[in-house]
Amino acid sequence: MDRIIAKRTLRLFWEKHDDSEQYLKTWHETARISNWNSPADVKSTYANASILKNSRVVFNIKGNSYRLIVKFNYQRQWAFIRFIGTHTEYDRINAETV
């Protein structure tokens, strides 16, 4: 992905949840160097990722302790961080519209 918007969201989260820091840094670096052109490409890297409507993908972070929702523009190689939170926080949102 040429652009991941916005890493700051991840950083602010791991500052509150320090047990997520290394997992989020690893996800960010993996996404940054990946050339994902479709949801299938994402699944080939992250088999446990959930593919949703509206070009969104849910990633399980730290053994599913946290959820990360990313909206992709595969053509432009952009990834937009839409949500990062605990399972409880995730259960309160609509992952397809957040």
PDB file of N, CA and C in Angstrom:
ATOM      1  N   MET A   1       0.847  -1.171   0.000  1.00  0.00           N
ATOM      2  CA  MET A   1       0.000   0.000   0.000  1.00  0.00           C
ATOM      3  C   MET A   1       0.893   1.235   0.000  1.00  0.00           C
ATOM      4  N   ASP A   2       0.662   2.098  -0.918  1.00  0.00           N
ATOM      5  CA  ASP A   2       1.451   3.325  -0.982  1.00  0.00           C
ATOM      6  C   ASP A   2       1.162   4.259   0.189  1.00  0.00           C
ATOM      7  N   ARG A   3      -0.095   4.296   0.619  1.00  0.00           N
ATOM      8  CA  ARG A   3      -0.464   5.199   1.706  1.00  0.00           C
ATOM      9  C   ARG A   3      -1.357   4.485   2.698  1.00  0.00           C
ATOM     10  N   ILE A   4      -1.021   4.632   3.964  1.00  0.00           N
ATOM     11  CA  ILE A   4      -1.877   4.137   5.045  1.00  0.00           C
ATOM     12  C   ILE A   4      -2.278   5.362   5.849  1.00  0.00           C
ATOM     13  N   ILE A   5      -3.562   5.632   5.868  1.00  0.00           N
ATOM     14  CA  ILE A   5      -4.082   6.834   6.506  1.00  0.00           C
ATOM     15  C   ILE A   5      -4.959   6.402   7.674  1.00  0.00           C
ATOM     16  N   ALA A   6      -4.695   6.662   8.866  1.00  0.00           N
ATOM     17  CA  ALA A   6      -3.619   7.449   9.410  1.00  0.00           C
ATOM     18  C   ALA A   6      -2.945   6.632  10.505  1.00  0.00           C
ATOM     19  N   LYS A   7      -1.648   6.532  10.402  1.00  0.00           N
ATOM     20  CA  LYS A   7      -0.886   5.784  11.403  1.00  0.00           C
ATOM     21  C   LYS A   7      -1.077   6.394  12.786  1.00  0.00           C
ATOM     22  N   ARG A   8      -1.315   7.688  12.817  1.00  0.00           N
ATOM     23  CA  ARG A   8      -1.523   8.376  14.096  1.00  0.00           C
ATOM     24  C   ARG A   8      -2.647   7.719  14.909  1.00  0.00           C
ATOM     25  N   THR A   9      -3.699   7.271  14.224  1.00  0.00           N
ATOM     26  CA  THR A   9      -4.808   6.594  14.899  1.00  0.00           C
ATOM     27  C   THR A   9      -4.305   5.343  15.615  1.00  0.00           C
ATOM     28  N   LEU A  10      -3.444   4.599  14.948  1.00  0.00           N
ATOM     29  CA  LEU A  10      -2.871   3.397  15.572  1.00  0.00           C
ATOM     30  C   LEU A  10      -2.002   3.764  16.759  1.00  0.00           C
ATOM     31  N   ARG A  11      -1.167   4.791  16.577  1.00  0.00           N
ATOM     32  CA  ARG A  11      -0.265   5.214  17.656  1.00  0.00           C
ATOM     33  C   ARG A  11      -1.049   5.662  18.892  1.00  0.00           C
ATOM     34  N   LEU A  12      -2.085   6.447  18.694  1.00  0.00           N
ATOM     35  CA  LEU A  12      -2.901   6.898  19.823  1.00  0.00           C
ATOM     36  C   LEU A  12      -3.534   5.712  20.542  1.00  0.00           C
ATOM     37  N   PHE A  13      -3.918   4.701  19.789  1.00  0.00           N
ATOM     38  CA  PHE A  13      -4.515   3.515  20.399  1.00  0.00           C
ATOM     39  C   PHE A  13      -3.491   2.743  21.222  1.00  0.00           C
ATOM     40  N   TRP A  14      -2.295   2.517  20.660  1.00  0.00           N
ATOM     41  CA  TRP A  14      -1.328   1.720  21.414  1.00  0.00           C
ATOM     42  C   TRP A  14      -0.771   2.493  22.599  1.00  0.00           C
ATOM     43  N   GLU A  15      -0.875   3.798  22.580  1.00  0.00           N
ATOM     44  CA  GLU A  15      -0.476   4.562  23.767  1.00  0.00           C
ATOM     45  C   GLU A  15      -1.434   4.306  24.931  1.00  0.00           C
ATOM     46  N   LYS A  16      -2.684   3.987  24.628  1.00  0.00           N
ATOM     47  CA  LYS A  16      -3.672   3.639  25.654  1.00  0.00           C
ATOM     48  C   LYS A  16      -3.640   2.154  25.987  1.00  0.00           C
ATOM     49  N   HIS A  17      -3.329   1.343  24.993  1.00  0.00           N
ATOM     50  CA  HIS A  17      -3.328  -0.119  25.123  1.00  0.00           C
ATOM     51  C   HIS A  17      -1.946  -0.621  24.712  1.00  0.00           C
ATOM     52  N   ASP A  18      -0.990  -0.493  25.626  1.00  0.00           N
ATOM     53  CA  ASP A  18       0.405  -0.783  25.257  1.00  0.00           C
ATOM     54  C   ASP A  18       0.635  -2.229  24.851  1.00  0.00           C
ATOM     55  N   ASP A  19      -0.263  -3.146  25.215  1.00  0.00           N
ATOM     56  CA  ASP A  19      -0.096  -4.533  24.784  1.00  0.00           C
ATOM     57  C   ASP A  19      -0.382  -4.717  23.294  1.00  0.00           C
ATOM     58  N   SER A  20      -0.933  -3.683  22.647  1.00  0.00           N
ATOM     59  CA  SER A  20      -1.230  -3.776  21.216  1.00  0.00           C
ATOM     60  C   SER A  20      -0.129  -3.184  20.339  1.00  0.00           C
ATOM     61  N   GLU A  21       0.823  -2.487  20.929  1.00  0.00           N
ATOM     62  CA  GLU A  21       1.792  -1.719  20.141  1.00  0.00           C
ATOM     63  C   GLU A  21       2.529  -2.555  19.117  1.00  0.00           C
ATOM     64  N   GLN A  22       3.169  -3.619  19.527  1.00  0.00           N
ATOM     65  CA  GLN A  22       3.973  -4.392  18.580  1.00  0.00           C
ATOM     66  C   GLN A  22       3.108  -5.029  17.509  1.00  0.00           C
ATOM     67  N   TYR A  23       1.920  -5.470  17.868  1.00  0.00           N
ATOM     68  CA  TYR A  23       1.011  -6.077  16.886  1.00  0.00           C
ATOM     69  C   TYR A  23       0.587  -5.060  15.829  1.00  0.00           C
ATOM     70  N   LEU A  24       0.269  -3.836  16.264  1.00  0.00           N
ATOM     71  CA  LEU A  24      -0.143  -2.800  15.319  1.00  0.00           C
ATOM     72  C   LEU A  24       1.020  -2.327  14.460  1.00  0.00           C
ATOM     73  N   LYS A  25       2.202  -2.242  15.036  1.00  0.00           N
ATOM     74  CA  LYS A  25       3.379  -1.879  14.244  1.00  0.00           C
ATOM     75  C   LYS A  25       3.657  -2.943  13.183  1.00  0.00           C
ATOM     76  N   THR A  26       3.508  -4.199  13.559  1.00  0.00           N
ATOM     77  CA  THR A  26       3.720  -5.289  12.607  1.00  0.00           C
ATOM     78  C   THR A  26       2.677  -5.231  11.500  1.00  0.00           C
ATOM     79  N   TRP A  27       1.397  -5.018  11.870  1.00  0.00           N
ATOM     80  CA  TRP A  27       0.356  -4.905  10.846  1.00  0.00           C
ATOM     81  C   TRP A  27       0.678  -3.751   9.900  1.00  0.00           C
ATOM     82  N   HIS A  28       1.047  -2.603  10.452  1.00  0.00           N
ATOM     83  CA  HIS A  28       1.325  -1.417   9.637  1.00  0.00           C
ATOM     84  C   HIS A  28       2.466  -1.682   8.659  1.00  0.00           C
ATOM     85  N   GLU A  29       3.527  -2.273   9.126  1.00  0.00           N
ATOM     86  CA  GLU A  29       4.677  -2.541   8.259  1.00  0.00           C
ATOM     87  C   GLU A  29       4.304  -3.563   7.175  1.00  0.00           C
ATOM     88  N   THR A  30       3.566  -4.593   7.546  1.00  0.00           N
ATOM     89  CA  THR A  30       3.132  -5.591   6.570  1.00  0.00           C
ATOM     90  C   THR A  30       2.259  -4.946   5.501  1.00  0.00           C
ATOM     91  N   ALA A  31       1.298  -4.131   5.926  1.00  0.00           N
ATOM     92  CA  ALA A  31       0.411  -3.457   4.966  1.00  0.00           C
ATOM     93  C   ALA A  31       1.200  -2.488   4.086  1.00  0.00           C
ATOM     94  N   ARG A  32       2.152  -1.799   4.672  1.00  0.00           N
ATOM     95  CA  ARG A  32       2.934  -0.800   3.934  1.00  0.00           C
ATOM     96  C   ARG A  32       3.715  -1.429   2.779  1.00  0.00           C
ATOM     97  N   ILE A  33       4.274  -2.600   3.005  1.00  0.00           N
ATOM     98  CA  ILE A  33       5.110  -3.226   1.974  1.00  0.00           C
ATOM     99  C   ILE A  33       4.324  -4.174   1.060  1.00  0.00           C
ATOM    100  N   SER A  34       3.048  -4.382   1.361  1.00  0.00           N
ATOM    101  CA  SER A  34       2.231  -5.298   0.563  1.00  0.00           C
ATOM    102  C   SER A  34       1.679  -4.612  -0.674  1.00  0.00           C
ATOM    103  N   ASN A  35       1.432  -5.411  -1.670  1.00  0.00           N
ATOM    104  CA  ASN A  35       0.821  -4.927  -2.901  1.00  0.00           C
ATOM    105  C   ASN A  35      -0.517  -5.647  -3.054  1.00  0.00           C
ATOM    106  N   TRP A  36      -1.467  -5.267  -2.203  1.00  0.00           N
ATOM    107  CA  TRP A  36      -2.782  -5.895  -2.219  1.00  0.00           C
ATOM    108  C   TRP A  36      -3.638  -5.243  -3.287  1.00  0.00           C
ATOM    109  N   ASN A  37      -4.100  -6.036  -4.240  1.00  0.00           N
ATOM    110  CA  ASN A  37      -4.939  -5.543  -5.322  1.00  0.00           C
ATOM    111  C   ASN A  37      -6.382  -6.003  -5.220  1.00  0.00           C
ATOM    112  N   SER A  38      -6.672  -6.809  -4.202  1.00  0.00           N
ATOM    113  CA  SER A  38      -8.024  -7.333  -4.031  1.00  0.00           C
ATOM    114  C   SER A  38      -8.163  -7.884  -2.606  1.00  0.00           C
ATOM    115  N   PRO A  39      -9.391  -8.112  -2.184  1.00  0.00           N
ATOM    116  CA  PRO A  39      -9.581  -8.754  -0.867  1.00  0.00           C
ATOM    117  C   PRO A  39      -8.892 -10.121  -0.787  1.00  0.00           C
ATOM    118  N   ALA A  40      -8.848 -10.837  -1.895  1.00  0.00           N
ATOM    119  CA  ALA A  40      -8.172 -12.148  -1.897  1.00  0.00           C
ATOM    120  C   ALA A  40      -6.689 -12.002  -1.565  1.00  0.00           C
ATOM    121  N   ASP A  41      -6.072 -10.925  -2.034  1.00  0.00           N
ATOM    122  CA  ASP A  41      -4.660 -10.678  -1.708  1.00  0.00           C
ATOM    123  C   ASP A  41      -4.482 -10.448  -0.210  1.00  0.00           C
ATOM    124  N   VAL A  42      -5.412  -9.708   0.379  1.00  0.00           N
ATOM    125  CA  VAL A  42      -5.352  -9.471   1.826  1.00  0.00           C
ATOM    126  C   VAL A  42      -5.486 -10.801   2.557  1.00  0.00           C
ATOM    127  N   LYS A  43      -6.456 -11.614   2.135  1.00  0.00           N
ATOM    128  CA  LYS A  43      -6.682 -12.926   2.777  1.00  0.00           C
ATOM    129  C   LYS A  43      -5.471 -13.843   2.638  1.00  0.00           C
ATOM    130  N   SER A  44      -4.709 -13.689   1.566  1.00  0.00           N
ATOM    131  CA  SER A  44      -3.530 -14.540   1.400  1.00  0.00           C
ATOM    132  C   SER A  44      -2.459 -14.198   2.438  1.00  0.00           C
ATOM    133  N   THR A  45      -2.472 -12.956   2.915  1.00  0.00           N
ATOM    134  CA  THR A  45      -1.533 -12.539   3.955  1.00  0.00           C
ATOM    135  C   THR A  45      -2.128 -12.751   5.347  1.00  0.00           C
ATOM    136  N   TYR A  46      -3.390 -12.401   5.502  1.00  0.00           N
ATOM    137  CA  TYR A  46      -4.092 -12.492   6.784  1.00  0.00           C
ATOM    138  C   TYR A  46      -5.315 -13.385   6.614  1.00  0.00           C
ATOM    139  N   ALA A  47      -5.122 -14.682   6.771  1.00  0.00           N
ATOM    140  CA  ALA A  47      -6.193 -15.650   6.540  1.00  0.00           C
ATOM    141  C   ALA A  47      -7.397 -15.426   7.442  1.00  0.00           C
ATOM    142  N   ASN A  48      -7.185 -14.878   8.630  1.00  0.00           N
ATOM    143  CA  ASN A  48      -8.284 -14.669   9.573  1.00  0.00           C
ATOM    144  C   ASN A  48      -8.996 -13.336   9.388  1.00  0.00           C
ATOM    145  N   ALA A  49      -8.577 -12.548   8.426  1.00  0.00           N
ATOM    146  CA  ALA A  49      -9.237 -11.268   8.169  1.00  0.00           C
ATOM    147  C   ALA A  49     -10.645 -11.537   7.644  1.00  0.00           C
ATOM    148  N   SER A  50     -11.565 -10.638   8.009  1.00  0.00           N
ATOM    149  CA  SER A  50     -12.946 -10.749   7.530  1.00  0.00           C
ATOM    150  C   SER A  50     -13.175  -9.695   6.454  1.00  0.00           C
ATOM    151  N   ILE A  51     -13.628 -10.135   5.302  1.00  0.00           N
ATOM    152  CA  ILE A  51     -13.898  -9.242   4.180  1.00  0.00           C
ATOM    153  C   ILE A  51     -15.348  -8.769   4.292  1.00  0.00           C
ATOM    154  N   LEU A  52     -15.540  -7.454   4.299  1.00  0.00           N
ATOM    155  CA  LEU A  52     -16.871  -6.866   4.402  1.00  0.00           C
ATOM    156  C   LEU A  52     -17.215  -6.107   3.130  1.00  0.00           C
ATOM    157  N   LYS A  53     -18.440  -5.597   3.085  1.00  0.00           N
ATOM    158  CA  LYS A  53     -18.860  -4.735   1.976  1.00  0.00           C
ATOM    159  C   LYS A  53     -18.092  -3.425   2.036  1.00  0.00           C
ATOM    160  N   ASN A  54     -18.237  -2.630   0.986  1.00  0.00           N
ATOM    161  CA  ASN A  54     -17.658  -1.284   0.927  1.00  0.00           C
ATOM    162  C   ASN A  54     -16.142  -1.279   1.064  1.00  0.00           C
ATOM    163  N   SER A  55     -15.490  -2.308   0.543  1.00  0.00           N
ATOM    164  CA  SER A  55     -14.017  -2.399   0.528  1.00  0.00           C
ATOM    165  C   SER A  55     -13.393  -2.387   1.910  1.00  0.00           C
ATOM    166  N   ARG A  56     -14.127  -2.855   2.897  1.00  0.00           N
ATOM    167  CA  ARG A  56     -13.618  -2.889   4.271  1.00  0.00           C
ATOM    168  C   ARG A  56     -13.140  -4.285   4.634  1.00  0.00           C
ATOM    169  N   VAL A  57     -12.106  -4.305   5.476  1.00  0.00           N
ATOM    170  CA  VAL A  57     -11.559  -5.558   5.987  1.00  0.00           C
ATOM    171  C   VAL A  57     -11.374  -5.402   7.491  1.00  0.00           C
ATOM    172  N   VAL A  58     -11.763  -6.432   8.237  1.00  0.00           N
ATOM    173  CA  VAL A  58     -11.571  -6.447   9.684  1.00  0.00           C
ATOM    174  C   VAL A  58     -10.396  -7.366   9.990  1.00  0.00           C
ATOM    175  N   PHE A  59      -9.425  -6.822  10.705  1.00  0.00           N
ATOM    176  CA  PHE A  59      -8.258  -7.588  11.123  1.00  0.00           C
ATOM    177  C   PHE A  59      -8.346  -7.855  12.621  1.00  0.00           C
ATOM    178  N   ASN A  60      -8.010  -9.083  12.999  1.00  0.00           N
ATOM    179  CA  ASN A  60      -7.921  -9.431  14.418  1.00  0.00           C
ATOM    180  C   ASN A  60      -6.513  -9.098  14.880  1.00  0.00           C
ATOM    181  N   ILE A  61      -6.436  -8.305  15.931  1.00  0.00           N
ATOM    182  CA  ILE A  61      -5.143  -7.849  16.456  1.00  0.00           C
ATOM    183  C   ILE A  61      -4.924  -8.463  17.829  1.00  0.00           C
ATOM    184  N   LYS A  62      -3.725  -8.944  18.042  1.00  0.00           N
ATOM    185  CA  LYS A  62      -3.327  -9.555  19.317  1.00  0.00           C
ATOM    186  C   LYS A  62      -4.263 -10.696  19.700  1.00  0.00           C
ATOM    187  N   GLY A  63      -4.310 -11.685  18.822  1.00  0.00           N
ATOM    188  CA  GLY A  63      -5.119 -12.867  19.110  1.00  0.00           C
ATOM    189  C   GLY A  63      -6.593 -12.553  19.277  1.00  0.00           C
ATOM    190  N   ASN A  64      -7.074 -11.581  18.527  1.00  0.00           N
ATOM    191  CA  ASN A  64      -8.473 -11.178  18.530  1.00  0.00           C
ATOM    192  C   ASN A  64      -8.855 -10.358  19.764  1.00  0.00           C
ATOM    193  N   SER A  65      -7.880  -9.832  20.487  1.00  0.00           N
ATOM    194  CA  SER A  65      -8.180  -8.936  21.609  1.00  0.00           C
ATOM    195  C   SER A  65      -8.711  -7.603  21.112  1.00  0.00           C
ATOM    196  N   TYR A  66      -8.248  -7.203  19.931  1.00  0.00           N
ATOM    197  CA  TYR A  66      -8.640  -5.926  19.350  1.00  0.00           C
ATOM    198  C   TYR A  66      -9.067  -6.152  17.902  1.00  0.00           C
ATOM    199  N   ARG A  67      -9.857  -5.204  17.403  1.00  0.00           N
ATOM    200  CA  ARG A  67     -10.300  -5.265  16.018  1.00  0.00           C
ATOM    201  C   ARG A  67      -9.871  -3.993  15.299  1.00  0.00           C
ATOM    202  N   LEU A  68      -9.379  -4.164  14.091  1.00  0.00           N
ATOM    203  CA  LEU A  68      -8.946  -3.069  13.238  1.00  0.00           C
ATOM    204  C   LEU A  68      -9.756  -3.138  11.950  1.00  0.00           C
ATOM    205  N   ILE A  69     -10.439  -2.045  11.612  1.00  0.00           N
ATOM    206  CA  ILE A  69     -11.190  -1.980  10.361  1.00  0.00           C
ATOM    207  C   ILE A  69     -10.480  -1.018   9.426  1.00  0.00           C
ATOM    208  N   VAL A  70     -10.223  -1.501   8.227  1.00  0.00           N
ATOM    209  CA  VAL A  70      -9.522  -0.709   7.220  1.00  0.00           C
ATOM    210  C   VAL A  70     -10.355  -0.700   5.950  1.00  0.00           C
ATOM    211  N   LYS A  71     -10.507   0.482   5.366  1.00  0.00           N
ATOM    212  CA  LYS A  71     -11.171   0.613   4.063  1.00  0.00           C
ATOM    213  C   LYS A  71     -10.079   0.770   3.014  1.00  0.00           C
ATOM    214  N   PHE A  72     -10.126  -0.070   1.995  1.00  0.00           N
ATOM    215  CA  PHE A  72      -9.086  -0.078   0.973  1.00  0.00           C
ATOM    216  C   PHE A  72      -9.558   0.560  -0.329  1.00  0.00           C
ATOM    217  N   ASN A  73      -8.642   1.246  -0.969  1.00  0.00           N
ATOM    218  CA  ASN A  73      -8.780   1.629  -2.366  1.00  0.00           C
ATOM    219  C   ASN A  73      -7.648   0.870  -3.056  1.00  0.00           C
ATOM    220  N   TYR A  74      -7.984  -0.304  -3.566  1.00  0.00           N
ATOM    221  CA  TYR A  74      -6.964  -1.194  -4.123  1.00  0.00           C
ATOM    222  C   TYR A  74      -6.294  -0.595  -5.353  1.00  0.00           C
ATOM    223  N   GLN A  75      -7.060   0.106  -6.168  1.00  0.00           N
ATOM    224  CA  GLN A  75      -6.512   0.686  -7.398  1.00  0.00           C
ATOM    225  C   GLN A  75      -5.425   1.714  -7.081  1.00  0.00           C
ATOM    226  N   ARG A  76      -5.665   2.558  -6.094  1.00  0.00           N
ATOM    227  CA  ARG A  76      -4.685   3.589  -5.735  1.00  0.00           C
ATOM    228  C   ARG A  76      -3.680   3.134  -4.680  1.00  0.00           C
ATOM    229  N   GLN A  77      -3.901   1.926  -4.149  1.00  0.00           N
ATOM    230  CA  GLN A  77      -3.023   1.384  -3.110  1.00  0.00           C
ATOM    231  C   GLN A  77      -3.062   2.238  -1.841  1.00  0.00           C
ATOM    232  N   TRP A  78      -4.271   2.603  -1.446  1.00  0.00           N
ATOM    233  CA  TRP A  78      -4.490   3.370  -0.220  1.00  0.00           C
ATOM    234  C   TRP A  78      -5.244   2.516   0.782  1.00  0.00           C
ATOM    235  N   ALA A  79      -4.902   2.697   2.041  1.00  0.00           N
ATOM    236  CA  ALA A  79      -5.601   2.032   3.141  1.00  0.00           C
ATOM    237  C   ALA A  79      -5.993   3.097   4.156  1.00  0.00           C
ATOM    238  N   PHE A  80      -7.268   3.134   4.486  1.00  0.00           N
ATOM    239  CA  PHE A  80      -7.787   4.120   5.430  1.00  0.00           C
ATOM    240  C   PHE A  80      -8.184   3.416   6.726  1.00  0.00           C
ATOM    241  N   ILE A  81      -7.526   3.763   7.808  1.00  0.00           N
ATOM    242  CA  ILE A  81      -7.882   3.215   9.113  1.00  0.00           C
ATOM    243  C   ILE A  81      -9.242   3.804   9.488  1.00  0.00           C
ATOM    244  N   ARG A  82     -10.242   2.957   9.649  1.00  0.00           N
ATOM    245  CA  ARG A  82     -11.585   3.435   9.975  1.00  0.00           C
ATOM    246  C   ARG A  82     -11.925   3.232  11.451  1.00  0.00           C
ATOM    247  N   PHE A  83     -11.293   2.226  12.085  1.00  0.00           N
ATOM    248  CA  PHE A  83     -11.620   1.914  13.480  1.00  0.00           C
ATOM    249  C   PHE A  83     -10.538   1.021  14.054  1.00  0.00           C
ATOM    250  N   ILE A  84     -10.211   1.247  15.310  1.00  0.00           N
ATOM    251  CA  ILE A  84      -9.402   0.317  16.095  1.00  0.00           C
ATOM    252  C   ILE A  84      -9.996   0.338  17.494  1.00  0.00           C
ATOM    253  N   GLY A  85     -10.260  -0.826  18.043  1.00  0.00           N
ATOM    254  CA  GLY A  85     -10.862  -0.860  19.362  1.00  0.00           C
ATOM    255  C   GLY A  85     -10.921  -2.260  19.932  1.00  0.00           C
ATOM    256  N   THR A  86     -11.452  -2.321  21.134  1.00  0.00           N
ATOM    257  CA  THR A  86     -11.640  -3.604  21.804  1.00  0.00           C
ATOM    258  C   THR A  86     -12.830  -4.320  21.180  1.00  0.00           C
ATOM    259  N   HIS A  87     -12.995  -5.582  21.541  1.00  0.00           N
ATOM    260  CA  HIS A  87     -14.140  -6.345  21.051  1.00  0.00           C
ATOM    261  C   HIS A  87     -15.447  -5.676  21.473  1.00  0.00           C
ATOM    262  N   THR A  88     -15.512  -5.202  22.704  1.00  0.00           N
ATOM    263  CA  THR A  88     -16.721  -4.552  23.208  1.00  0.00           C
ATOM    264  C   THR A  88     -17.037  -3.301  22.401  1.00  0.00           C
ATOM    265  N   GLU A  89     -16.026  -2.504  22.116  1.00  0.00           N
ATOM    266  CA  GLU A  89     -16.220  -1.302  21.296  1.00  0.00           C
ATOM    267  C   GLU A  89     -16.646  -1.676  19.876  1.00  0.00           C
ATOM    268  N   TYR A  90     -16.045  -2.715  19.337  1.00  0.00           N
ATOM    269  CA  TYR A  90     -16.378  -3.188  17.992  1.00  0.00           C
ATOM    270  C   TYR A  90     -17.839  -3.620  17.912  1.00  0.00           C
ATOM    271  N   ASP A  91     -18.314  -4.275  18.959  1.00  0.00           N
ATOM    272  CA  ASP A  91     -19.694  -4.759  18.962  1.00  0.00           C
ATOM    273  C   ASP A  91     -20.710  -3.628  18.936  1.00  0.00           C
ATOM    274  N   ARG A  92     -20.298  -2.411  19.267  1.00  0.00           N
ATOM    275  CA  ARG A  92     -21.206  -1.262  19.312  1.00  0.00           C
ATOM    276  C   ARG A  92     -21.251  -0.464  18.026  1.00  0.00           C
ATOM    277  N   ILE A  93     -20.485  -0.848  17.022  1.00  0.00           N
ATOM    278  CA  ILE A  93     -20.435  -0.085  15.770  1.00  0.00           C
ATOM    279  C   ILE A  93     -20.947  -0.921  14.611  1.00  0.00           C
ATOM    280  N   ASN A  94     -21.190  -0.260  13.488  1.00  0.00           N
ATOM    281  CA  ASN A  94     -21.495  -0.960  12.247  1.00  0.00           C
ATOM    282  C   ASN A  94     -20.219  -0.964  11.425  1.00  0.00           C
ATOM    283  N   ALA A  95     -19.592  -2.104  11.336  1.00  0.00           N
ATOM    284  CA  ALA A  95     -18.293  -2.208  10.674  1.00  0.00           C
ATOM    285  C   ALA A  95     -18.355  -1.857   9.190  1.00  0.00           C
ATOM    286  N   GLU A  96     -19.534  -1.947   8.591  1.00  0.00           N
ATOM    287  CA  GLU A  96     -19.648  -1.660   7.165  1.00  0.00           C
ATOM    288  C   GLU A  96     -19.841  -0.174   6.855  1.00  0.00           C
ATOM    289  N   THR A  97     -20.094   0.616   7.881  1.00  0.00           N
ATOM    290  CA  THR A  97     -20.333   2.032   7.635  1.00  0.00           C
ATOM    291  C   THR A  97     -19.403   2.957   8.426  1.00  0.00           C
ATOM    292  N   VAL A  98     -18.686   2.414   9.365  1.00  0.00           N
ATOM    293  CA  VAL A  98     -17.806   3.257  10.190  1.00  0.00           C
ATOM    294  C   VAL A  98     -16.722   3.912   9.348  1.00  0.00           C
TER     295      VAL A  98
END
